[in-house]
Tab-separated table of C-alpha atoms in Angstrom:
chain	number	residue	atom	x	y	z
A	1	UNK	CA	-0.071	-22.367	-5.947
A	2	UNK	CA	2.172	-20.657	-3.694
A	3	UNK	CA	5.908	-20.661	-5.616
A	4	UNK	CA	8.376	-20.108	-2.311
A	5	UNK	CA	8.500	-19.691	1.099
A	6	UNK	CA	11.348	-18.367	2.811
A	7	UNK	CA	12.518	-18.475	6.372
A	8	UNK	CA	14.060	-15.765	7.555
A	9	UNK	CA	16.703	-16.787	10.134
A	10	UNK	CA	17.365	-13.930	13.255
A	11	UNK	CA	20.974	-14.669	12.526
A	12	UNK	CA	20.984	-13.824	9.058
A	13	UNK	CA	23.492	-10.662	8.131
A	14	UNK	CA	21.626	-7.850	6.172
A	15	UNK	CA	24.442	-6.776	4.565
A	16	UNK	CA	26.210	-10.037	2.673
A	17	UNK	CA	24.434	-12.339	0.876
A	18	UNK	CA	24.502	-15.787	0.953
A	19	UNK	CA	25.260	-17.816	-2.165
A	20	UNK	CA	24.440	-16.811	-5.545
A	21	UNK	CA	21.324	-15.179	-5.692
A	22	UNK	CA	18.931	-14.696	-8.798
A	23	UNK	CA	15.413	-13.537	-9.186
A	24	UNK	CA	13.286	-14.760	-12.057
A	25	UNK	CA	9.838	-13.475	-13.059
A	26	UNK	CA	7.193	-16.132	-14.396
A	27	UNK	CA	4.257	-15.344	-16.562
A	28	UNK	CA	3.119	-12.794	-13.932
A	29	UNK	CA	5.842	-9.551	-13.857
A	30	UNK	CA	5.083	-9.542	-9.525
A	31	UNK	CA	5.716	-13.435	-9.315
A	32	UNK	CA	9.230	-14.101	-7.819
A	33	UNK	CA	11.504	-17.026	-6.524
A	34	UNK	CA	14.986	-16.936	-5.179
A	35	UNK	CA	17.544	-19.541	-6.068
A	36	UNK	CA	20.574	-20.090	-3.303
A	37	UNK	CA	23.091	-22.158	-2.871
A	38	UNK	CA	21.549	-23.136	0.074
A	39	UNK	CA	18.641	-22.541	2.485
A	40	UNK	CA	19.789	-19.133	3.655
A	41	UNK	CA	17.957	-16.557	1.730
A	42	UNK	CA	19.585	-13.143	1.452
A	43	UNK	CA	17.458	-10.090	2.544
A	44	UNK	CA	16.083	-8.086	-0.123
A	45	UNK	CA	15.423	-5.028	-0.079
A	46	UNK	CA	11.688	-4.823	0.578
A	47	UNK	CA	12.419	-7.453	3.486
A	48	UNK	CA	15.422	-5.059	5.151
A	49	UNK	CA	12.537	-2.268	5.051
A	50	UNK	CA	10.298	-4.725	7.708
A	51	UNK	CA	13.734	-5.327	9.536
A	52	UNK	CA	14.228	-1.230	9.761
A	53	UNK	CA	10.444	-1.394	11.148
A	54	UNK	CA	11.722	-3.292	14.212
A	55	UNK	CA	9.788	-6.512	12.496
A	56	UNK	CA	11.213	-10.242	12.939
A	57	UNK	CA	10.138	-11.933	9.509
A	58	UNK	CA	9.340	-15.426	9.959
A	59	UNK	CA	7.660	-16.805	6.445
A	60	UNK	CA	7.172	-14.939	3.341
A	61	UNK	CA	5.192	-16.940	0.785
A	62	UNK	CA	4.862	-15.277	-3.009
A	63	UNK	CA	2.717	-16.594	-5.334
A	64	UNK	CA	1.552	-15.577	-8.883
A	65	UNK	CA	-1.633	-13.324	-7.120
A	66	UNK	CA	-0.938	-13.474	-3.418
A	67	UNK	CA	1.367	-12.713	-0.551
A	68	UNK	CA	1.317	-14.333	2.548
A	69	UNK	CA	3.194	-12.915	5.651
A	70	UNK	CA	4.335	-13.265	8.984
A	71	UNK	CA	5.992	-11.797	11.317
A	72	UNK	CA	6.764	-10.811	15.289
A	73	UNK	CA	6.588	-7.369	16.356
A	74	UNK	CA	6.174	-5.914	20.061
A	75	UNK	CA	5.686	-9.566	21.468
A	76	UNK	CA	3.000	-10.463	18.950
A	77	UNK	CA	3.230	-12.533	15.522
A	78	UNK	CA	1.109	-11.280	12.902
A	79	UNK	CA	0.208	-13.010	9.587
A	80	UNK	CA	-1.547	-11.670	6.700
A	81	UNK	CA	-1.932	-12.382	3.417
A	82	UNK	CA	-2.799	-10.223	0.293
A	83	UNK	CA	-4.280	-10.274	-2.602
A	84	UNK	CA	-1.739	-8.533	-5.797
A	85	UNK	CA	-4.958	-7.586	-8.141
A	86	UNK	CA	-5.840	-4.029	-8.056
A	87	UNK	CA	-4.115	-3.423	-4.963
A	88	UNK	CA	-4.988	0.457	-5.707
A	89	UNK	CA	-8.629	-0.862	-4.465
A	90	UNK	CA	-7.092	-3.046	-1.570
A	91	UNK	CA	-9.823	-1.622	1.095
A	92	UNK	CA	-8.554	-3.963	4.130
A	93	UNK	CA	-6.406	-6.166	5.396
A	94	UNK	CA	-7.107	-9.198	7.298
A	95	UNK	CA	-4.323	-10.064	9.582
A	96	UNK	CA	-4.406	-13.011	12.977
A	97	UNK	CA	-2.404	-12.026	15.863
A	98	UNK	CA	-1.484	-14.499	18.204
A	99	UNK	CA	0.143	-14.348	21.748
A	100	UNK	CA	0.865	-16.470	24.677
A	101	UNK	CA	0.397	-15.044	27.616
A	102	UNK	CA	0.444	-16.308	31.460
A	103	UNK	CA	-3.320	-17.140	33.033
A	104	UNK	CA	-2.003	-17.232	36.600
A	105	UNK	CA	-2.459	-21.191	36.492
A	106	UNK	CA	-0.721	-22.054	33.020
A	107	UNK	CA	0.004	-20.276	29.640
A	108	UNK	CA	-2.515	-19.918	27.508
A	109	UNK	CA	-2.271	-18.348	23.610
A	110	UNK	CA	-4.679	-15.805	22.612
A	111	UNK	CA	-5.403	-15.553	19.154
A	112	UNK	CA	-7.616	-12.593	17.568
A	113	UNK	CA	-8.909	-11.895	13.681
A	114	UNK	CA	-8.665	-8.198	12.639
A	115	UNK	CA	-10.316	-6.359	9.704
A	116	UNK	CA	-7.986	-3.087	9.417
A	117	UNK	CA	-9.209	-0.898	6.633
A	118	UNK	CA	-6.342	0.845	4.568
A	119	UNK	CA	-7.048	4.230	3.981
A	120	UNK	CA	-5.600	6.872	1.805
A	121	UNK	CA	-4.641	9.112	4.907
A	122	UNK	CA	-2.611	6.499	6.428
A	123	UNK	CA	0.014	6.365	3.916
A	124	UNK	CA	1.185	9.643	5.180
A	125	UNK	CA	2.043	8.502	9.134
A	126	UNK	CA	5.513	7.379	8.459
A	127	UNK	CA	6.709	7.957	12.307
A	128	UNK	CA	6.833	4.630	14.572
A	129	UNK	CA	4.193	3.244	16.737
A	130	UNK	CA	4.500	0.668	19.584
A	131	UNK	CA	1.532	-1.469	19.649
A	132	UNK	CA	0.550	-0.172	23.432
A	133	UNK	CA	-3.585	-0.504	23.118
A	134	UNK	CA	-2.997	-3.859	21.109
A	135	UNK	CA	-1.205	-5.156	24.399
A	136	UNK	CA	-3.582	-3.415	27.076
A	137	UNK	CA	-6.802	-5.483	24.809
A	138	UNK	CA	-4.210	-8.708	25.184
A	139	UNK	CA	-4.297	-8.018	28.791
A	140	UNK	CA	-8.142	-7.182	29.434
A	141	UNK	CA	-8.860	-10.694	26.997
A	142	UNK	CA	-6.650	-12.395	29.971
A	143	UNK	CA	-8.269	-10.923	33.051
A	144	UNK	CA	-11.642	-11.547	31.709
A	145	UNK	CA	-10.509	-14.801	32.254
A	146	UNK	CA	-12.512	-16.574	29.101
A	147	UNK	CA	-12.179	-20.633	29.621
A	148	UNK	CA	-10.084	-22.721	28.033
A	149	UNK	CA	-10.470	-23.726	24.825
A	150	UNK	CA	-12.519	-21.091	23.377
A	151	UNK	CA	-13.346	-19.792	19.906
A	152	UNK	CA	-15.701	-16.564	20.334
A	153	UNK	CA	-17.233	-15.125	16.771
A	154	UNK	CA	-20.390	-13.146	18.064
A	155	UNK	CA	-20.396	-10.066	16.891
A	156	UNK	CA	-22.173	-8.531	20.070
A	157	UNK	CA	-19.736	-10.235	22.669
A	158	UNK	CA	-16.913	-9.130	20.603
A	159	UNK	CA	-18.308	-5.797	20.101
A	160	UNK	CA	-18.395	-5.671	23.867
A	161	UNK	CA	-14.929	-7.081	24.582
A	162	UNK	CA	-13.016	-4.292	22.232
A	163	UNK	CA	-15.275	-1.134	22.441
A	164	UNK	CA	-13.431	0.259	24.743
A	165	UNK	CA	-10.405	-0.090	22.825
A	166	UNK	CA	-11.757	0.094	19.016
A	167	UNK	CA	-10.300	3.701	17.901
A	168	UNK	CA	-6.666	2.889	19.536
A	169	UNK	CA	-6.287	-0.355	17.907
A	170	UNK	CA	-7.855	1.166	14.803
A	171	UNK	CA	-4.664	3.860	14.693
A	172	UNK	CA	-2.516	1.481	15.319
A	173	UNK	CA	-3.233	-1.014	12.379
A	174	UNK	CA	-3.618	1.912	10.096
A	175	UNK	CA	0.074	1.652	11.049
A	176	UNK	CA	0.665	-1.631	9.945
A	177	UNK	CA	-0.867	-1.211	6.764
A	178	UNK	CA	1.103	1.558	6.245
A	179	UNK	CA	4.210	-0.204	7.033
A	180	UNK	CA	3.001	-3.456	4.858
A	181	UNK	CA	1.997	-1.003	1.848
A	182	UNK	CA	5.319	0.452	1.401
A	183	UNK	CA	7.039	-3.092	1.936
A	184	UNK	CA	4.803	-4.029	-0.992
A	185	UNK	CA	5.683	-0.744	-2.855
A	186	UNK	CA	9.263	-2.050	-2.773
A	187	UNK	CA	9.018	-5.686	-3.478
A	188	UNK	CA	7.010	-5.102	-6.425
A	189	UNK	CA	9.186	-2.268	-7.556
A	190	UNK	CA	5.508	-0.222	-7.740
A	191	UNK	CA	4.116	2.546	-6.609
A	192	UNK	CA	0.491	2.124	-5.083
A	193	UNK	CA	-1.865	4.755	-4.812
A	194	UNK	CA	-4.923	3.730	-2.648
A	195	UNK	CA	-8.589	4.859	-3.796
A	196	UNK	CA	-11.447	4.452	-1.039
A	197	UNK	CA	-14.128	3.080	-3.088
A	198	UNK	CA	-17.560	5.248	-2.054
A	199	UNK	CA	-19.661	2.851	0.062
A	200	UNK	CA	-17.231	0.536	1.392
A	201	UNK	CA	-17.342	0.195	5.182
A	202	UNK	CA	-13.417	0.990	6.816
A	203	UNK	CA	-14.569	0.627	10.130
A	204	UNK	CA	-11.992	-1.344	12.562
A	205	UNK	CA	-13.438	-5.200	13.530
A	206	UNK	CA	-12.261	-7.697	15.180
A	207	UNK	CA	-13.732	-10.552	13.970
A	208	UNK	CA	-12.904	-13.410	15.999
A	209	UNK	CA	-11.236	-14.293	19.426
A	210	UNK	CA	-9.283	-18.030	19.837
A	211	UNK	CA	-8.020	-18.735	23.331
A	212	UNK	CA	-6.368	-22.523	23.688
């Protein structure tokens, strides 16, 4: 069960808290939940690190053995949610990014599934990346003009839909994890060394397409 979520307002002030603020841990040592004085939440550390990313947080849920998280960067909201058991094996993350975007005749929201594999290498690519390929696949998913509603999970139409654009998108969600590693790093006060396990797949997929 899922302990807190917090709302991150786009008004809140980094640098002064809110309230009284205290952080207890539970039977697990990574399970957290913040006590205010009222529904303002003052940023923590780890969260300030997203902010210095350029990343809007929207809902951060903790829980004894999972994170879930959202958030809007470069036009797009992302939300992911991790597993906290030997995150030094954490081969992928699963993330949905969603978009609305205009179909000439009305807006329509375009909603993908990505498997991103985390890899050892891409802890060391701490410079920023704008998520330009992400946004040119956005586009091609709209000028393909798919109908209205539309859930697509074929592995050979996807395949077809992001070859073109596989090894971009794959650099640029190395990226992310990157970024969401080393906000986990500092909520949990822990460093995390990833191992790629011999014989697990870290090829880039997207899994699923929703357009509504």
């Amino acid at each position: 069960m899922l302990e807190r979520i917090v709302n991150i307002s786009p008004n809140t002030d980094y640098k002064k808290s809110n309230g009284n603020h205290k952080f207890n841990r539970k039977n697990n040592p990574y399970a957290f939940s913040s006590i205010t004085n009222n529904d303002s939440v003052s940023i923590s550390p780890a969260t300030a690190l997203l902010s210095s990313y350029g990343w809007k947080l929207k809902n951060f849920n903790s829980g004894d053995d999972k994170i879930e998280i959202s958030f809007e960067y470069e036009d797009f909201l992302f939300v992911a949610s991790l597993e906290l058991i030997e995150l030094s094996k954490y081969q992928r993350i699963n993330y949905r990014v969603s978009k609305t975007v205009n179909n000439y005749s009305a807006e329509v929201t375009i909603t993908i599934g990505v498997s991103a594999p985390v890899a050892e290498d891409n802890r060391k690519n701490d410079s920023s990346r704008k998520m330009d390929k992400l946004k040119a696949f956005f586009e091609h998913i709209r000028e393909v003009t798919l109908s209205k509603p539309n859930f697509i999970t074929d592995i050979l139409t996807l395949d077809t839909l992001y070859a073109d654009y596989k090894n971009e998108l794959k650099e640029e969600f190395f990226y992310l994890n990157h970024c969401l590693m080393k906000f986990l790093e500092t909520y949990l006060s822990k460093k995390i060394d990833i191992t790629n396990i011999e014989g697990v797949e870290h090829d880039f997929k997207i899994k699923s397409i929703q357009i509504k």
